[in-house]
XYZ file of C-alpha atoms in Angstrom:
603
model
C -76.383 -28.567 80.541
C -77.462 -25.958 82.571
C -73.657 -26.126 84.418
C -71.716 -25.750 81.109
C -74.127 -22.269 80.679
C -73.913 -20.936 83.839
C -70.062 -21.480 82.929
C -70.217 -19.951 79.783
C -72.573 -16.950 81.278
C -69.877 -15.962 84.013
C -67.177 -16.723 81.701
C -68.445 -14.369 79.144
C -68.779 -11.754 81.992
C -65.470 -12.558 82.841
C -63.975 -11.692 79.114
C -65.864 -8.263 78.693
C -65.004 -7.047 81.532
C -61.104 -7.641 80.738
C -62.106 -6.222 77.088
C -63.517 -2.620 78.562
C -61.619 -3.126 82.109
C -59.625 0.937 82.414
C -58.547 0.919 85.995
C -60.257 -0.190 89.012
C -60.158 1.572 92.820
C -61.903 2.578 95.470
C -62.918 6.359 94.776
C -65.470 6.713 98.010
C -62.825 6.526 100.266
C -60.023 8.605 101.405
C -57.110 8.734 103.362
C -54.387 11.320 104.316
C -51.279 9.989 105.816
C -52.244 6.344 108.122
C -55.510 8.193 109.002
C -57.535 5.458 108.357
C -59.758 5.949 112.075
C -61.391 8.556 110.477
C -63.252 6.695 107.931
C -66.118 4.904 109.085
C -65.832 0.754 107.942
C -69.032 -0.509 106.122
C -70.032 -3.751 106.057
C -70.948 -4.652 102.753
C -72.873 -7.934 101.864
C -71.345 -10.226 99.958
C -74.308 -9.879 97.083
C -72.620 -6.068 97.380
C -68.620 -7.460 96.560
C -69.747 -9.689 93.332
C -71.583 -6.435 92.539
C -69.414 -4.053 93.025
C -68.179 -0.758 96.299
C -70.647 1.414 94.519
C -73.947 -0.857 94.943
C -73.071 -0.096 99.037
C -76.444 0.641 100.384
C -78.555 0.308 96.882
C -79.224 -3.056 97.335
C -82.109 -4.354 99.840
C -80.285 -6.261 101.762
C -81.162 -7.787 105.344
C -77.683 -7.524 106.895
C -76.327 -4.444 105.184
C -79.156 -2.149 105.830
C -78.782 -3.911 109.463
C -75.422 -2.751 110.124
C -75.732 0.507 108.395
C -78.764 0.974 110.189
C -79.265 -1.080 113.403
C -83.169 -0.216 113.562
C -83.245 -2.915 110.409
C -82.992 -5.417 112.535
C -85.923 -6.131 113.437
C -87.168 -6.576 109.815
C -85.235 -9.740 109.899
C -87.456 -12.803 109.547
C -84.680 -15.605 110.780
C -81.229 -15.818 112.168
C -78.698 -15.410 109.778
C -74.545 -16.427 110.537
C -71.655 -16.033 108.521
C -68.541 -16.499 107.711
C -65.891 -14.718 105.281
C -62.385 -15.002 104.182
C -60.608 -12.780 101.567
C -57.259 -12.519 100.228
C -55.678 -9.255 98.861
C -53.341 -9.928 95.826
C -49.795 -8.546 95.562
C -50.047 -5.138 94.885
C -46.874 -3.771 93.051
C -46.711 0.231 93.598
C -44.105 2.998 93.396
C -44.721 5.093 97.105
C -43.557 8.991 98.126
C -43.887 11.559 100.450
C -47.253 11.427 102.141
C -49.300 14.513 100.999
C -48.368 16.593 103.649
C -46.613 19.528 101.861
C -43.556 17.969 102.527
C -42.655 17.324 99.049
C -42.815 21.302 98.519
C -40.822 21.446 101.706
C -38.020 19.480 100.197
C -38.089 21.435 96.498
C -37.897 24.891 98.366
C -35.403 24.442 101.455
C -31.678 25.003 101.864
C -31.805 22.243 104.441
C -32.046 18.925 102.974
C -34.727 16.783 104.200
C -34.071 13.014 105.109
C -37.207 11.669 105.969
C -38.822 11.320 102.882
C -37.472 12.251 99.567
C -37.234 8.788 97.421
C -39.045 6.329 96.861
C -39.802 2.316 97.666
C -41.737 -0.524 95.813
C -44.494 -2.076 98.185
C -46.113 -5.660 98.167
C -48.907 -6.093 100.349
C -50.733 -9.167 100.742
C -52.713 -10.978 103.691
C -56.085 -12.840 104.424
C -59.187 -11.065 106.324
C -61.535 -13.208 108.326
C -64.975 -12.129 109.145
C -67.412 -13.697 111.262
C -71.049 -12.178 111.892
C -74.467 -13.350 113.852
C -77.976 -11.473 113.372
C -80.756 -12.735 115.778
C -83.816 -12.845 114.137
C -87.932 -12.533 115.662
C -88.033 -15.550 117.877
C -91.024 -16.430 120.304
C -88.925 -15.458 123.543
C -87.488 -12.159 121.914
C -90.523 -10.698 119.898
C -89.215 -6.862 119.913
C -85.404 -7.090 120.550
C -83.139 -8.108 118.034
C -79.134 -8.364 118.115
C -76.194 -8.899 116.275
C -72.809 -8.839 116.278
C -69.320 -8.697 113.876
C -65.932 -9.203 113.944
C -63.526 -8.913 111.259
C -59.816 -9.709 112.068
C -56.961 -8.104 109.882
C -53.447 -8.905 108.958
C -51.535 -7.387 106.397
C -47.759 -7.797 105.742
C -46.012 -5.217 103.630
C -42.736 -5.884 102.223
C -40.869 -2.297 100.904
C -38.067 -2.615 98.921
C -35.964 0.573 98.726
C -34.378 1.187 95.456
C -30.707 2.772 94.945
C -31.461 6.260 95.155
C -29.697 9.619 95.080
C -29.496 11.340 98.335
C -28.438 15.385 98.359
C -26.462 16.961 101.040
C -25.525 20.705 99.664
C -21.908 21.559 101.244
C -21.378 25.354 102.335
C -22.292 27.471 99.851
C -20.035 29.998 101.120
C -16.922 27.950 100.816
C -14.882 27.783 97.948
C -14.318 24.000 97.256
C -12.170 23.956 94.057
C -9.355 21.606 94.291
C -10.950 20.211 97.381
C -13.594 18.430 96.024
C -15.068 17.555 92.545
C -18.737 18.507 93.568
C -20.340 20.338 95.865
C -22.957 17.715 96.441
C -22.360 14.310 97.964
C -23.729 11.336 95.972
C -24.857 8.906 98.168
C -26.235 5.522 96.513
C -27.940 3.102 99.228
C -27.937 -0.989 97.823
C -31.058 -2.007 98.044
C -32.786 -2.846 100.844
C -35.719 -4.337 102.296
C -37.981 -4.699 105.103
C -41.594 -5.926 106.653
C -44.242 -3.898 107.998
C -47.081 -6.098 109.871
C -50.374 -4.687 110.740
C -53.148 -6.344 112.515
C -56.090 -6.015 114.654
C -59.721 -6.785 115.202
C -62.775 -4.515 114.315
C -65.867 -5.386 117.088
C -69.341 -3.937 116.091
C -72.173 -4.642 118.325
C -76.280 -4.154 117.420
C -79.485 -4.200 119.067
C -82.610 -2.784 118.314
C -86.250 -2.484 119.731
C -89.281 -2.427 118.333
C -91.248 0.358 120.125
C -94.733 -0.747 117.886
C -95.699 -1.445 114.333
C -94.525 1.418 112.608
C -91.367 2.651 114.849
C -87.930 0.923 115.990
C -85.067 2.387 117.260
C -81.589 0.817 116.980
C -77.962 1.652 118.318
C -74.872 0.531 117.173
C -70.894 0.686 119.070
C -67.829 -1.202 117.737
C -64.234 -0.509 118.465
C -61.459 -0.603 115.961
C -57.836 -1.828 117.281
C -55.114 -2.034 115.443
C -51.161 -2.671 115.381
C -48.151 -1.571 113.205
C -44.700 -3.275 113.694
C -41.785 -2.437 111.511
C -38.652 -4.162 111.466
C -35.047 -4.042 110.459
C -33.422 -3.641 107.056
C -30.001 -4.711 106.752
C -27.008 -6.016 108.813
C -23.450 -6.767 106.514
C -20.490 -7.255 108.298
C -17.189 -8.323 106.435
C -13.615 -7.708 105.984
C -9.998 -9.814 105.016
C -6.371 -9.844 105.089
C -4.159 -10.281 102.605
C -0.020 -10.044 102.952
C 0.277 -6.825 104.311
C -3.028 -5.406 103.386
C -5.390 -4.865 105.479
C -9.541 -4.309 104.771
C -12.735 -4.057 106.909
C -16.121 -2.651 105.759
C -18.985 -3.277 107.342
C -22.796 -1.751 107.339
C -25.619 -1.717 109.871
C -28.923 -0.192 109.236
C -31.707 -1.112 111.769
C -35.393 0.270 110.820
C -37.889 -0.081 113.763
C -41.436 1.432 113.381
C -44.097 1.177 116.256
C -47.849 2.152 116.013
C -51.436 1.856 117.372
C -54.516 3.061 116.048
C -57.509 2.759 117.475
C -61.207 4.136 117.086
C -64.419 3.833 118.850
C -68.034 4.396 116.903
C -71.785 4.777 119.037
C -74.737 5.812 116.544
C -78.245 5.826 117.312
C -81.324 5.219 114.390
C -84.226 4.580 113.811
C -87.004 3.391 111.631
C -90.782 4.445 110.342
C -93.123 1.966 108.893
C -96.575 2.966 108.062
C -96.782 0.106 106.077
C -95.474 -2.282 103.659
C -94.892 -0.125 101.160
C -92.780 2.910 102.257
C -89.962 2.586 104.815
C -87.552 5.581 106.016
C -84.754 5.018 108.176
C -82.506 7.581 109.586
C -79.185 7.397 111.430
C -76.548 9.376 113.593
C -72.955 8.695 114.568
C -69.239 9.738 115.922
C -66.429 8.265 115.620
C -63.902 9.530 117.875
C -60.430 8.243 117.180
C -56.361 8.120 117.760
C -53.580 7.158 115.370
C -49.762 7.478 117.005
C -46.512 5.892 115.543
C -43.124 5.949 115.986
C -39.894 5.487 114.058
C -36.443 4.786 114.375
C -33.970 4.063 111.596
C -30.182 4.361 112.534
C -27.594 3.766 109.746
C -24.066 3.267 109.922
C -21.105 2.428 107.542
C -17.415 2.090 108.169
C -14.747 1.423 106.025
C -11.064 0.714 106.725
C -7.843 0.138 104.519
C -4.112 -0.209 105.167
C -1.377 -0.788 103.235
C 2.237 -0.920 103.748
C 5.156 -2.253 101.558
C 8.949 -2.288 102.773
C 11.482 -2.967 100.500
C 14.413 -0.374 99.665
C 11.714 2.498 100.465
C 8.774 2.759 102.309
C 5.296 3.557 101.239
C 2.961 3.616 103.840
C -1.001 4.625 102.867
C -4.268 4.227 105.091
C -8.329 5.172 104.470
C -10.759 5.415 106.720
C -14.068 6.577 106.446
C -17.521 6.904 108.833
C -21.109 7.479 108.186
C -23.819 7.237 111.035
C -27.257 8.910 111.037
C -29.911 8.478 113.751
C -33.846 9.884 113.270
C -36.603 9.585 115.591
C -39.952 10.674 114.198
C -43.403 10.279 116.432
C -46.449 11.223 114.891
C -49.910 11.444 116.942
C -53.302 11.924 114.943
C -56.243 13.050 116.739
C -59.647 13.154 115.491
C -62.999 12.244 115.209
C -66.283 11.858 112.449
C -69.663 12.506 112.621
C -72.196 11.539 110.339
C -76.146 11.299 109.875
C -77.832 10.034 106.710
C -81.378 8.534 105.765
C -83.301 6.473 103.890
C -86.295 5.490 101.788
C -87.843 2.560 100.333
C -90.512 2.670 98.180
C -92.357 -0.965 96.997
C -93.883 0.448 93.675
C -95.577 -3.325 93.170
C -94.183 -6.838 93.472
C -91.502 -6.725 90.705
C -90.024 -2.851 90.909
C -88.680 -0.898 94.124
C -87.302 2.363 94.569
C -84.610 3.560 97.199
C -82.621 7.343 97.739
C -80.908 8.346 100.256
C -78.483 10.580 101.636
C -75.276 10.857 104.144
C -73.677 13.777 105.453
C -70.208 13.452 106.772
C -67.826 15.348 108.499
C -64.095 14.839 109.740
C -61.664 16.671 111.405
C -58.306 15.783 112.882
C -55.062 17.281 114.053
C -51.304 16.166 114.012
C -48.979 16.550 116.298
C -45.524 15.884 114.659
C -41.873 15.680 116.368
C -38.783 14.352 114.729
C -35.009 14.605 115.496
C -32.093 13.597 112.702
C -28.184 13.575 113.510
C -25.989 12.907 110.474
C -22.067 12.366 111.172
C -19.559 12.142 108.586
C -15.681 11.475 109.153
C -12.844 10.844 106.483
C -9.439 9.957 107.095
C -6.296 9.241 104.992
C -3.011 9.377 105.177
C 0.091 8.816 102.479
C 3.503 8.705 102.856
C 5.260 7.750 99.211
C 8.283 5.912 98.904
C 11.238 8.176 99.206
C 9.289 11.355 98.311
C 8.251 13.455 101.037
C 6.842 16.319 98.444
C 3.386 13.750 97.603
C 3.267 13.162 101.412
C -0.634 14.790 102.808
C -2.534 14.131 105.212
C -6.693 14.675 104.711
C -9.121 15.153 107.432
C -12.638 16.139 106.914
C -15.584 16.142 109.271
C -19.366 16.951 108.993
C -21.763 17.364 111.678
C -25.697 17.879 111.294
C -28.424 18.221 113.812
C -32.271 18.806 112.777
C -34.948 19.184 115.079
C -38.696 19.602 113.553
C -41.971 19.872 114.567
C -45.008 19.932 112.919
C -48.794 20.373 113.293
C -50.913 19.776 111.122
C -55.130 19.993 110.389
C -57.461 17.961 108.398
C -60.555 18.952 107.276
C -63.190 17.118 105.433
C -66.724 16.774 104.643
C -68.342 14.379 102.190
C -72.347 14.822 100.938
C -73.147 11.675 99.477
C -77.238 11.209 97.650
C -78.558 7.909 95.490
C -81.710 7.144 93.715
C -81.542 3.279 92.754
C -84.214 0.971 91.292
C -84.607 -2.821 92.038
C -86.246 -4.388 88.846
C -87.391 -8.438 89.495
C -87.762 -10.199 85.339
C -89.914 -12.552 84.242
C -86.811 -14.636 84.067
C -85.472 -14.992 87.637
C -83.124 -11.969 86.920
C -82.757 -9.092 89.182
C -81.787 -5.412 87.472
C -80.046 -2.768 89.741
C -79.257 0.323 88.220
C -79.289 4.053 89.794
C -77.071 7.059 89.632
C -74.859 8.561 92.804
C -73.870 12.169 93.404
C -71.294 12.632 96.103
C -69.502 16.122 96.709
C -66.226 15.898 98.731
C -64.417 18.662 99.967
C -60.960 18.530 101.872
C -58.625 21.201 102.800
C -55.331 20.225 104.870
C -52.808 22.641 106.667
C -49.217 22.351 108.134
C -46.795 24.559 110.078
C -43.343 23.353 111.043
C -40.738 24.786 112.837
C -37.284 23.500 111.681
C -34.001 24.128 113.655
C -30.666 22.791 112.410
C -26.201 23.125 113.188
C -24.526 22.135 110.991
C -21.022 22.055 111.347
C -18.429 21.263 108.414
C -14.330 20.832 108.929
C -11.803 20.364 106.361
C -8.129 19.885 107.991
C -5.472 19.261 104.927
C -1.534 19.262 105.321
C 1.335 18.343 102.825
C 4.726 19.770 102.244
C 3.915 22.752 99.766
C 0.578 23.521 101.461
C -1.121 23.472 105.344
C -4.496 24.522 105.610
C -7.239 24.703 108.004
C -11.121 24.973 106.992
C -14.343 25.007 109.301
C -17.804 26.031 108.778
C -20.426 26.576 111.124
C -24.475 27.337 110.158
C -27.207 27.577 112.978
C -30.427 27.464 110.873
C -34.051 27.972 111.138
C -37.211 27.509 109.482
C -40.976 28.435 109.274
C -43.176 26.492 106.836
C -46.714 27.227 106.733
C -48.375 25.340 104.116
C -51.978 25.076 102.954
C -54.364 23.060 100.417
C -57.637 22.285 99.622
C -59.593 20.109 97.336
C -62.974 20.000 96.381
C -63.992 17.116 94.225
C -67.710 16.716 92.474
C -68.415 12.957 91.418
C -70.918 10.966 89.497
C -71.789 7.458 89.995
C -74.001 5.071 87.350
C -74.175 1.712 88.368
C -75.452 -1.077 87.070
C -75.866 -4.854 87.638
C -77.701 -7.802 87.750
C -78.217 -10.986 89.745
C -79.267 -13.799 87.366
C -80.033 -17.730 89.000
C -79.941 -20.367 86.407
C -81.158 -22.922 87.954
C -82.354 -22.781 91.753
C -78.841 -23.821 92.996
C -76.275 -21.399 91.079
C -76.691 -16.938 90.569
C -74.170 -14.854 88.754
C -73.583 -11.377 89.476
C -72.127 -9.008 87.586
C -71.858 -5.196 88.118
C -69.975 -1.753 86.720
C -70.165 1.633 87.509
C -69.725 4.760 85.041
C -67.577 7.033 86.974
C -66.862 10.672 86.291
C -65.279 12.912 88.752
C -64.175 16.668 87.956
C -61.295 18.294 90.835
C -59.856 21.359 91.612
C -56.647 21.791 93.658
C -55.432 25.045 95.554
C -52.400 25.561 97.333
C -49.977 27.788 98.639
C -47.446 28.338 101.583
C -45.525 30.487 103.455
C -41.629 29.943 103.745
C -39.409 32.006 106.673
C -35.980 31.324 106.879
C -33.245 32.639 109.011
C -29.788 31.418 109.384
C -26.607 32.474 110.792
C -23.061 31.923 109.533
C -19.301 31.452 110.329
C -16.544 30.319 108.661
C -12.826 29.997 109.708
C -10.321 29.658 107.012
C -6.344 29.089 107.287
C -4.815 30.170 110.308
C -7.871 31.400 112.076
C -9.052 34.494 109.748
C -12.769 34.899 110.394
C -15.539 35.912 108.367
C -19.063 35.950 110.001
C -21.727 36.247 107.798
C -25.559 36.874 109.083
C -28.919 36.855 107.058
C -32.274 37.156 108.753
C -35.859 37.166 107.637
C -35.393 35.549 104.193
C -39.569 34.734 103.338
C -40.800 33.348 100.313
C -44.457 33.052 99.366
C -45.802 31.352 96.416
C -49.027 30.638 95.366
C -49.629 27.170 92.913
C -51.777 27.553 90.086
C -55.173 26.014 90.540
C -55.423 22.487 89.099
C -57.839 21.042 87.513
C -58.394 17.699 85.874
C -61.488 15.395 85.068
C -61.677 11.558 85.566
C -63.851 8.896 83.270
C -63.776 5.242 84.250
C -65.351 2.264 84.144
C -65.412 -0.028 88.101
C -66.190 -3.665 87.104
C -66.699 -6.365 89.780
C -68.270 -10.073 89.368
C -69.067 -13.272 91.458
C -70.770 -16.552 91.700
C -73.176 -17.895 94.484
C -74.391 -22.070 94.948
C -77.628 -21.850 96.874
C -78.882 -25.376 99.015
C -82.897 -24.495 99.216
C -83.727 -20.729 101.436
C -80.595 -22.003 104.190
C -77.212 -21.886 103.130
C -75.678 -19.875 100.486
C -71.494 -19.993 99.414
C -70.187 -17.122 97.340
C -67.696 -16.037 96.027
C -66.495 -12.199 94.706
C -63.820 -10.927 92.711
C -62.712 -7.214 92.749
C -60.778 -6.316 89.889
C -61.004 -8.567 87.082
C -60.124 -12.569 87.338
C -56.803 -12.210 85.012
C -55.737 -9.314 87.310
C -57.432 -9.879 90.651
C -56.802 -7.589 93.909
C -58.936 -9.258 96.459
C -61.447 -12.149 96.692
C -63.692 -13.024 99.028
C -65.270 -16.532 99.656
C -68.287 -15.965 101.853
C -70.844 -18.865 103.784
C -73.912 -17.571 104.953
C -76.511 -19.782 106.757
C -80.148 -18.628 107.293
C -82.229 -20.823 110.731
């Protein structure tokens, strides 16, 4: 009986939360670009994950204020290990630029921009393990406590690159009419695929020492490795004969990407006890860090076709045409955090507790950007009617492109986080948690790029009325400077509860009120110069030469306000005060994005 309610209890949770369910993510943290050493990693019980991201530090909870705080440890009563696994769902999304101004860039230039401008579909899924040890007050180790954790991460993305439409503007000074139909060439890619592994292992270390009674001191290190391997796309190769006729296409795109990030974190705390009542912790850390990557892509088509008939005249016809393009693009992130936070517990009487608390944090990082691009495009055909020399031509056509760009670019960011929460113990083996959050984040990011490009464009076309000779030369340059800034005001209201129904089985179910209210500046700074010649016929010149072409622009301010509701849930089986297996859903069970199956074991 008391099964089929627990049952009915979590599946009732279950149903409202799909009923009211808007849109679940993770608001408290943020990333620019693959920036991800920047933001410390908290370790979050699992009573926290069946609760929900926002109960993070609201909860009084042995091992979470223990990592957050490594003076905590030595209000551990036992040894505590465990062990858990979680599993992120497929994830289905629609990915761009990064936001790095360079989807301004690619509205504004003259010079197309290859690196970023469509999109791809991305599927991530993989399994994290985590495995953690607290040592407890023992009779050998009275005042020195330890722990340690290690979570392991690998995560396989699979991008799928839809057809898309790539520009490449022709010479705007040349007069193309009767040469081509457009002055743009359409470009559509099949699709295409390819895997992106990342893995790596996050190492934190604790120990803390209890000075006397009322005062322990605690310090904390991990390090934070991690890989990224990329691999290829595509390789088609193919062709046939038939009779006379002769065909060969073949395609060979090859997509490598290479990357390490890694991070280091120290912090020092420590914690005041007068008594049993009132407890204040306080805590200080950096995280100095690195993030560098490279990529490679090289693409390149050729097609060939011949045919030839003899009979009483002679047609002769043959097509040939070459694509290649090369780009090598290194990014290296440097960068570092530093935070400090506190806080207070207040035991009001045996059923109600009070904690706040605050955390100040501040980030700043700078990019170091290179990338090279070479495009090459060649077209060839030839024709030679039967008996009529007057449709005979010969088209050649050739286009050249070199772009060199570097970039640098700054991040700025600091985050003010403060909670009040209340602990509430019923009458009826229920725990309430409810409290509100403020947090204050404010971000402002800046790039300048230099951009150098020659492009080189030749047109060679010769027939019996007509012979004619066309080439185009540009030597360009650029100067982007680009800035924005965000400042974003948030408020948290969570609420959940912990329920046992019998002394074996506890629910948990959680959701957080979320409104959030953010304003957007930005602006840049465009110089161009570029230089131009063009031959035409039988070597008439015109040279054409503009300098100093700037454009500044200013975006409106924009503003827009958020209201959601964050719902998490999970299930725990208890055997007496020792061992404890739980389980935690983010998202919602008929839409799931992770879950996490935890075993914790108390000695």
């Amino acid at each position: 009986m008391n099964l089929l309610r627990t049952l009915f209890v979590f599946v009732c949770c279950i149903i409202l939360q799909q009923v009211v369910y808007s849109q679940l993510q993770n608001p408290m943290i943020t990333h620019y670009n693959n920036v991800e050493f920047l933001e410390p990693i908290k370790f979050q019980s699992m009573q926290t994950k069946m609760l929900g991201y926002d109960f993070y530090n609201l909860l009084i909870s042995p091992s979470e204020d223990a990592f957050f705080n490594a003076s905590y440890l030595s209000e551990l009563t036992n040894n505590q290990f465990f062990i858990e696994l979680s599993h992120n769902y497929p994830n289905d999304q629609t990915y761009s630029a990064p936001d790095y101004g360079l989807d301004r860039r690619v509205e504004l230039s003259i010079l197309p921009y290859y690196s970023y401008p469509y999109y791809k579909n991305t599927t991530t899924s993989g399994p994290l393990a985590r495995i953690g040890f607290l040592k407890g007050h023992s009779s050998i180790l009275k005042k020195i406590n330890f722990g340690f954790l290690l979570d392991i991460y690998y995560d396989k993305a699979q991008k799928y690159y839809f057809n898309y439409y790539w520009p490449m503007p022709l010479d705007p000074y040349l007069d193309y009419t009767g040469l081509m139909e457009t002055s743009t060439l359409d470009m559509i890619m099949p699709p295409q695929s390819d895997d992106e592994i990342s893995k790596g292992f996050h190492l934190t270390s604790l120990i803390s020492f209890k000075l006397s009674e009322k005062l322990r001191i605690g310090i904390k290190s991990s390090i934070l490795l991690k890989t990224i391997i990329g691999t290829s796309r595509y390789n088609d190769i193919y062709g046939g004969y038939y009779y006379e006729d002769e065909n060969e296409n073949y395609s060979f795109d090859q997509y490598k990407k290479d990357g390490t990030i890694r991070s280091f974190e120290f912090a020092g705390s420590l914690l005041f006890k007068p008594n049993e009542r009132h407890r204040l912790g306080v805590n200080f850390g950096i995280i100095p860090g690195n993030d560098k990557q490279t990529i490679i892509d090289s693409d390149t088509s050729y097609y060939y076709s011949y045919n030839s008939y003899e009979d009483d005249n002679v047609h002769y016809n043959r097509n040939e045409y070459v694509n290649s393009s090369n780009q090598n693009l290194d990014w290296d992130w440097d960068g570092k955090t530093i935070y400090s936070s506190f806080k207070y517990d207040n035991n009001v009487n045996e059923n109600i507790s009070f904690r706040t608390g605050a955390t100040y944090q501040n980030r700043d990082a700078k990019l170091v950007e290179n990338e090279s691009y070479n495009f090459y495009n060649m077209s060839d055909s030839y024709n030679v009617p039967p008996s009529n020399l007057l449709y005979h031509y010969i088209n050649t056509s050739e286009n050249r492109r070199n772009l060199d760009r570097t970039g640098d670019g700054t991040l700025s960011n600091n985050i003010f986080r403060g909670f009040l929460s209340f602990n509430v113990n019923l009458e009826n083996r229920t725990n309430l948690i409810f409290g509100v959050i403020f947090l204050n984040n404010e971000m402002a990011q800046s790039a300048a790029e230099p951009i150098s490009e020659d492009y080189a464009y030749v047109y060679d076309q010769h027939s019996y009325y007509d012979t004619s000779f066309t080439s185009s030369f540009l030597n360009a340059s650029q100067v982007y400077d680009w800035h924005k800034s965000k400042l974003a005001h948030s408020v948290y209201i969570p609420m959940g509860f912990t329920g046992k129904i019998n002394d074996v089985i506890e629910v948990s179910f959680g959701f957080t009120k979320f409104f959030r209210e953010t304003t957007i500046h930005e602006a840049y700074n465009l110089l161009t110069k570029y230089s131009h010649k063009i031959d035409i016929l039988n070597g008439d010149t015109t040279q054409t030469d503009i300098l100093n072409q700037s454009d500044k622009y200013i975006y409106p301010d924009e503003s827009y306000f958020e209201d959601k509701l964050l719902l998490n849930s999970g299930i725990s089986l208890n055997y007496k005060e020792f061992i404890s297996l739980s389980i935690a859903i983010e998202h919602i069970i008929l839409d799931p994005k992770r879950l996490y199956l935890g075993l914790e074991i108390k000695f």
